[in-house]
Short mmCIF file of C-alpha atoms in Angstrom, two decimals:
data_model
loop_
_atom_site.label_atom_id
_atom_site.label_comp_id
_atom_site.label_asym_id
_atom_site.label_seq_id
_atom_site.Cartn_x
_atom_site.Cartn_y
_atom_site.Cartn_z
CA UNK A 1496 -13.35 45.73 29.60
CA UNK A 1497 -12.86 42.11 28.41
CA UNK A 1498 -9.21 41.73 26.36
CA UNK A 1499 -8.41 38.96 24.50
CA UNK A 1500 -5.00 37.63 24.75
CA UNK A 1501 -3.48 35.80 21.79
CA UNK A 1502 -1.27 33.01 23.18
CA UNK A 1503 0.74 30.49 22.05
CA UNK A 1504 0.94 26.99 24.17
CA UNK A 1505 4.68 27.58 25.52
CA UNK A 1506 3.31 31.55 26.77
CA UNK A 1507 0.71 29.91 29.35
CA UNK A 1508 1.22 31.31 33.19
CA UNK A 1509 -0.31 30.99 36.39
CA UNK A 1510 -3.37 33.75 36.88
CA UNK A 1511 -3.53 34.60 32.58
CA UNK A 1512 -7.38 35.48 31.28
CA UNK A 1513 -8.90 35.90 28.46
CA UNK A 1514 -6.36 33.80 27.04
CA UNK A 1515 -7.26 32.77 22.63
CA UNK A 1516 -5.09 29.30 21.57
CA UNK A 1517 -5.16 27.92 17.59
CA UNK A 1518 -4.48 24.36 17.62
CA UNK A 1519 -5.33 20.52 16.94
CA UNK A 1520 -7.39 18.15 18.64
CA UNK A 1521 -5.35 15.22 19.92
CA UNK A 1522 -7.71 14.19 22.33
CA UNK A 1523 -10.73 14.68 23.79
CA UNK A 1524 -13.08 12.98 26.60
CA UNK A 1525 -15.24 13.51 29.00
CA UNK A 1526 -14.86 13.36 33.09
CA UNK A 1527 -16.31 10.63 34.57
CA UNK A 1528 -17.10 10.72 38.65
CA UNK A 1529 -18.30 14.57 38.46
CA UNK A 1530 -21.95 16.46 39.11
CA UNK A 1531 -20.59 18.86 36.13
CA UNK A 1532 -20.54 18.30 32.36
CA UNK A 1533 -17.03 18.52 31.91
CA UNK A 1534 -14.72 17.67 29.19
CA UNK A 1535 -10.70 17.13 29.18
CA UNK A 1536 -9.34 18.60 26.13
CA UNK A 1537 -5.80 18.21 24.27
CA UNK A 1538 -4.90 21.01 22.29
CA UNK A 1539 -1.41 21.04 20.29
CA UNK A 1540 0.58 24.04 18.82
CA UNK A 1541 3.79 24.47 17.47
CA UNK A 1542 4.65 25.30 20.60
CA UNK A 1543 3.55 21.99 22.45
CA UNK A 1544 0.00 20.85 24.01
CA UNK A 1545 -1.89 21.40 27.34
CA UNK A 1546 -4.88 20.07 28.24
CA UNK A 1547 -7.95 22.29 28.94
CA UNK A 1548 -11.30 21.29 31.09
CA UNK A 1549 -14.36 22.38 29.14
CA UNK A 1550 -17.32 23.21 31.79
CA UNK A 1551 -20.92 23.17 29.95
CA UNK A 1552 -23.90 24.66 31.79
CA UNK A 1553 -26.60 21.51 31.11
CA UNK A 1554 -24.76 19.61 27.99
CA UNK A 1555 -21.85 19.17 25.53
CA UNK A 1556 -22.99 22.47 22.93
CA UNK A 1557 -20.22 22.83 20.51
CA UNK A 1558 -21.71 20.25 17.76
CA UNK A 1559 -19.53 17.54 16.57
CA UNK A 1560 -15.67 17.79 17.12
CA UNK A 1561 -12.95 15.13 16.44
CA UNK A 1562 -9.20 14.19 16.68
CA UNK A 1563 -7.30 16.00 14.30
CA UNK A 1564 -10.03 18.82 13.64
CA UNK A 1565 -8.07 22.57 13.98
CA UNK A 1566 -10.16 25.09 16.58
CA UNK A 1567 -9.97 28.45 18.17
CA UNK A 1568 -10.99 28.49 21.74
CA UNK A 1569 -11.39 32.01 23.62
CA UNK A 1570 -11.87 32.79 27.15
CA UNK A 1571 -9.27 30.17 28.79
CA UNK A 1572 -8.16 30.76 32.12
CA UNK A 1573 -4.63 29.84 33.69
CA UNK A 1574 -3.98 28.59 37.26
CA UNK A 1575 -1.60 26.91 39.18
CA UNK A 1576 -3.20 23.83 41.46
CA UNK A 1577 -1.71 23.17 44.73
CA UNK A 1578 0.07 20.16 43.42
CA UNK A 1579 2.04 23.49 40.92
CA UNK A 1580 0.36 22.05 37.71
CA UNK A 1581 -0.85 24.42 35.57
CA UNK A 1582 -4.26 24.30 35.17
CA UNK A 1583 -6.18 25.66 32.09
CA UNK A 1584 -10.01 26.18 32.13
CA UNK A 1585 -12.97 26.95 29.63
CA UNK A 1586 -16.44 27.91 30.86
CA UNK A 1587 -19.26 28.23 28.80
CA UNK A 1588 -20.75 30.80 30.20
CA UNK A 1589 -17.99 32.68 30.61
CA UNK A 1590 -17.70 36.37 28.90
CA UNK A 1591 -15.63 36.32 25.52
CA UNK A 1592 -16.07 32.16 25.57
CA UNK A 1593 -16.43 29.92 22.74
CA UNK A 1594 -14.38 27.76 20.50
CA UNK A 1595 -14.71 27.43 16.62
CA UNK A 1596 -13.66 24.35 14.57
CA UNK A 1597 -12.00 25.61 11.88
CA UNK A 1598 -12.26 22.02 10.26
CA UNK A 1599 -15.74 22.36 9.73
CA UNK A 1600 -16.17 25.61 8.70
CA UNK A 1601 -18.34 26.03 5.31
CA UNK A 1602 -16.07 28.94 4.46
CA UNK A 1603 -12.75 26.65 4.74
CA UNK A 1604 -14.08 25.53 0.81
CA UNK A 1605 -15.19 28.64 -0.91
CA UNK A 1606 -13.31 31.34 0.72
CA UNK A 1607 -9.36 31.22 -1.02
CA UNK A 1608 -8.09 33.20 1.79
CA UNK A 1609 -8.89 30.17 4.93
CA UNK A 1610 -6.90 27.75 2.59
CA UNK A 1611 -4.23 26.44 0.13
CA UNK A 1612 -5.01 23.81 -2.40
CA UNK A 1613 -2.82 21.04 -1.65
CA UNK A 1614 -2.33 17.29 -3.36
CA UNK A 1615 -3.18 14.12 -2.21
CA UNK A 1616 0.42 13.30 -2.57
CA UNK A 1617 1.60 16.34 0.09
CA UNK A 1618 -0.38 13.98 2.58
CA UNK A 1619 1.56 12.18 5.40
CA UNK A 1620 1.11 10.89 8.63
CA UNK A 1621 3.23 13.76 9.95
CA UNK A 1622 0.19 16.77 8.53
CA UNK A 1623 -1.29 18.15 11.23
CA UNK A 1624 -3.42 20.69 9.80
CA UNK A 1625 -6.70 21.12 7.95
CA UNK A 1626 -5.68 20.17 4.35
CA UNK A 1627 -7.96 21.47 1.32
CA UNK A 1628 -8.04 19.41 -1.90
CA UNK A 1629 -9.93 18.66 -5.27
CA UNK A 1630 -10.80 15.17 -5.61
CA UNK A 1631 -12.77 12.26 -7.11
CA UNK A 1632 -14.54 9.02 -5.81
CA UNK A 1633 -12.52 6.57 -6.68
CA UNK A 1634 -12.55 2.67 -6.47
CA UNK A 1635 -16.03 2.90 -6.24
CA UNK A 1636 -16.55 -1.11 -5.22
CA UNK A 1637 -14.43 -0.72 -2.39
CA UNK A 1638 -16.95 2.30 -0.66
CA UNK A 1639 -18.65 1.16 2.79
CA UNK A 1640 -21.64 3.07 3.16
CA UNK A 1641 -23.62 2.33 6.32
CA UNK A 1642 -26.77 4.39 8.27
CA UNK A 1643 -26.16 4.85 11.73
CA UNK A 1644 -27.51 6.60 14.62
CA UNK A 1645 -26.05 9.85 16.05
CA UNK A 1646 -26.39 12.08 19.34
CA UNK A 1647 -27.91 15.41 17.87
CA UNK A 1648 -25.93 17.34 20.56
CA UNK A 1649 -22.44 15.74 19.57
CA UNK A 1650 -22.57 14.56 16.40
CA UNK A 1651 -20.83 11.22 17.07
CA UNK A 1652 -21.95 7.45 17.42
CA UNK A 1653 -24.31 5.70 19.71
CA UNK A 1654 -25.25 2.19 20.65
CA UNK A 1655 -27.47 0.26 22.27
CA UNK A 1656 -27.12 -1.47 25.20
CA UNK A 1657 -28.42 -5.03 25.71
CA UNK A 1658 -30.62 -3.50 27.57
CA UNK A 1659 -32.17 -1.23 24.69
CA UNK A 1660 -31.09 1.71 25.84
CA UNK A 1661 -28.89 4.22 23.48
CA UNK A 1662 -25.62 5.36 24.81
CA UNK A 1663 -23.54 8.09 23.31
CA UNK A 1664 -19.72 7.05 22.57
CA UNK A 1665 -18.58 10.33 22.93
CA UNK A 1666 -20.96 11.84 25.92
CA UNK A 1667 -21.32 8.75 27.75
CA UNK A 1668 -24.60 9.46 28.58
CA UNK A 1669 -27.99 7.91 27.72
CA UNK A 1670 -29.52 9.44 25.03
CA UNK A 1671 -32.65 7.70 23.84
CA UNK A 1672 -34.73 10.40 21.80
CA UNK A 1673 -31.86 12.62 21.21
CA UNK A 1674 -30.49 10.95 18.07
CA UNK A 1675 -30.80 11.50 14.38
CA UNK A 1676 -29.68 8.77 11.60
CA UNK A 1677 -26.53 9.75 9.55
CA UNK A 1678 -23.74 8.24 7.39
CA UNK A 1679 -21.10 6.28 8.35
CA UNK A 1680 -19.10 6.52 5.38
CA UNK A 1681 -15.89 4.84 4.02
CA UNK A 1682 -14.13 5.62 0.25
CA UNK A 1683 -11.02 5.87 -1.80
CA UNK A 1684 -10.43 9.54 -2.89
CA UNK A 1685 -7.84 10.45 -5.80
CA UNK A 1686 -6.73 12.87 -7.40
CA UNK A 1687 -3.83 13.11 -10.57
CA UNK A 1688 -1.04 12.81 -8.03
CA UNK A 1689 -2.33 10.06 -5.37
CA UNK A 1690 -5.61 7.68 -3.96
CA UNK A 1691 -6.19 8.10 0.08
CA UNK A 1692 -9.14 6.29 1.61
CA UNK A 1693 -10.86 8.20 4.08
CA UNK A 1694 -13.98 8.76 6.03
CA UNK A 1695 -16.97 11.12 7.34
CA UNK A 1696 -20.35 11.46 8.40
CA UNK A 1697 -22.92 13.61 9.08
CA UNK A 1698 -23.52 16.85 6.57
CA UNK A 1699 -20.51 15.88 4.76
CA UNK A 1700 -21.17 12.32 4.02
CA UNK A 1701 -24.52 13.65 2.83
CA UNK A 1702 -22.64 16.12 0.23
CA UNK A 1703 -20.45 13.33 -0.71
CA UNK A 1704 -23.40 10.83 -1.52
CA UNK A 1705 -25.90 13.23 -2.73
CA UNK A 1706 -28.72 11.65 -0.12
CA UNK A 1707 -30.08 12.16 2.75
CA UNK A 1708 -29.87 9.11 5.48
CA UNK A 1709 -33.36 8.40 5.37
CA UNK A 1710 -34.01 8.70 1.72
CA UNK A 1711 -30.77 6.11 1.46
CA UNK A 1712 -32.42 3.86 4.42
CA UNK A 1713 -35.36 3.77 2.76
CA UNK A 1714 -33.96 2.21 -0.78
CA UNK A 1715 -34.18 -1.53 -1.14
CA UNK A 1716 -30.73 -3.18 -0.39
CA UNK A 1717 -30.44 -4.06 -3.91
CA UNK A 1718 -30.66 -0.03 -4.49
CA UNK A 1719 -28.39 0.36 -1.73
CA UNK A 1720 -25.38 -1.56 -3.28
CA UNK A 1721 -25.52 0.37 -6.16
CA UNK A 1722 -26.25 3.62 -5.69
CA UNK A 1723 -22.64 4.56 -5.20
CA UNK A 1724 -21.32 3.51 -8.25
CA UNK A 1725 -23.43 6.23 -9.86
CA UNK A 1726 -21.26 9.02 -8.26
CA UNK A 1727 -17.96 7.49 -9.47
CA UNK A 1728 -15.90 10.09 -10.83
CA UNK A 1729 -17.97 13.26 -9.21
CA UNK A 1730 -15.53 16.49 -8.17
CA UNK A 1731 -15.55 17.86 -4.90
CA UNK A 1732 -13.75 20.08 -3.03
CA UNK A 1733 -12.87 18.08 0.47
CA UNK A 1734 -11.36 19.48 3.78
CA UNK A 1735 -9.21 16.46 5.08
CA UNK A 1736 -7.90 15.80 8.76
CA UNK A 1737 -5.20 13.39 10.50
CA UNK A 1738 -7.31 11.36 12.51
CA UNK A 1739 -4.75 8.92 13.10
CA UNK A 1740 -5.06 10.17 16.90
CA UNK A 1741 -7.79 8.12 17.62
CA UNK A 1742 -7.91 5.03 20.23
CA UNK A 1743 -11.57 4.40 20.38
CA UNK A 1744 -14.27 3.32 17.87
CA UNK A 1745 -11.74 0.15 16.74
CA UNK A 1746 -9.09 2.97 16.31
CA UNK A 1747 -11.68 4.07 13.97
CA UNK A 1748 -11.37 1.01 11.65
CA UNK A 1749 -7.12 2.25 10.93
CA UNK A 1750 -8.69 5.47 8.46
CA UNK A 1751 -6.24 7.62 8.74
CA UNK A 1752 -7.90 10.84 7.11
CA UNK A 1753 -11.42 12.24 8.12
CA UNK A 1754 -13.47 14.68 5.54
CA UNK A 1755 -14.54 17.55 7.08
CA UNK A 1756 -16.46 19.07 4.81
CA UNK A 1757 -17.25 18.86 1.46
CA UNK A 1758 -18.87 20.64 -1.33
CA UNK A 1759 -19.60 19.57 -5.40
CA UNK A 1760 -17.40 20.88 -7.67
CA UNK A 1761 -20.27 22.02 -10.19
#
């Protein structure tokens, strides 16, 4: 019979299963130079951090996942390599598998028992976790709203190569015809007690703007320049994250807080 073990970082040991650890994303990429789809991933407790190698059966399948963003992962393995590192593994196909980001969980807004409320102003470099608050847009002419393209599987950025082709930032891997447009969106958010600028994309930058990314790519420019000021001042509930992690994507333009979800306060 499969038993899950709840662990804590500093409780890991050579030949543990079924092993369960809550914790932050402080970084995340994938292995280069190997036949698998595998992933290196940083995962930080109060306890400390280890890093954990994600195998995937064809592709990256746990949608998108960032710095910062809070996840349970079940069905980690412990071993010591001959060089006496410990060595903790994740395989998808594994019984009792499969990791959860809390961050994006729809349930992290509506359900009072997954959160506190907190204040803009509680907010420091130092939070770590998933931090729930009731906000405004704010400082409106300041937004950056732009339409990019996505990997479907991942959730995060692509580009194109000068020779055409569409590369995934986060699964280095070519994806043309495996991408979907979404938001890459920039604001101010305040509340009574402070103003943080943050950003998002995907779902939540669509919940935040009230559009979809084609209806908004479809507006004339004009259209496009204004259509944020008509949301100035709109509630929402928001699910913010220290992303302040990151070294890639231009250290994500220096935003320190991602939205993670969001929903209309109605």
């Amino acid at each position: 019979m499969f038993k899950v073990l709840q662990s804590f970082v500093v409780d890991l040991r050579d030949k543990m299963t079924g092993i369960s650890l809550y914790g932050i994303v402080t970084d995340i990429s994938r292995e280069r130079n190997t036949a698998e789809i595998t992933f290196a991933l940083r995962i930080e407790d109060t306890t400390g951090a280890v890093w954990a190698k994600l195998h995937f059966v064809r592709s990256w399948s746990l949608g998108r996942l960032g710095l910062g963003h809070t996840v349970y992962i079940s069905g980690l393995t412990c071993s010591v390599t001959k060089q006496k590192r410990l060595e903790v593994l994740w395989h998808e196909n594994d019984v009792g598998a499969s990791v959860i980001n809390i961050s994006c969980l729809p349930a992290m807004l509506n359900s009072s028992c997954l959160h506190k409320l907190s204040h803009l102003s509680d907010l420091s470099t130092q939070t770590s976790s998933t931090q729930i608050c009731w906000v405004w847009m704010d400082q409106i002419e300041h937004c950056h709203v732009n339409t990019r393209l996505s990997h479907v599987l991942c959730g995060h950025f692509v580009d194109k190569t000068p020779s055409g082709i569409l590369k995934c930032n986060f699964c280095h891997c070519n994806c043309n015809g495996e991408v979907v447009r979404t938001f890459h969106l920039k604001i101010t958010l305040a509340d009574e007690s402070a103003k943080v600028f943050a950003w998002c994309t995907g779902q939540t930058a669509s919940e935040l703007l009230q559009i979809s990314p084609d209806e908004f790519y479809e507006l004339p420019e004009e259209e496009q320049i204004m259509y944020p000021s008509s949301l100035e001042h709109e509630r929402f509930a928001v699910a913010l994250v220290n992303c302040c992690y990151a070294r890639t994507e231009q250290e994500l333009d220096a935003v320190t807080w991602e939205i993670t979800r969001a929903l209309k306060c109605e």
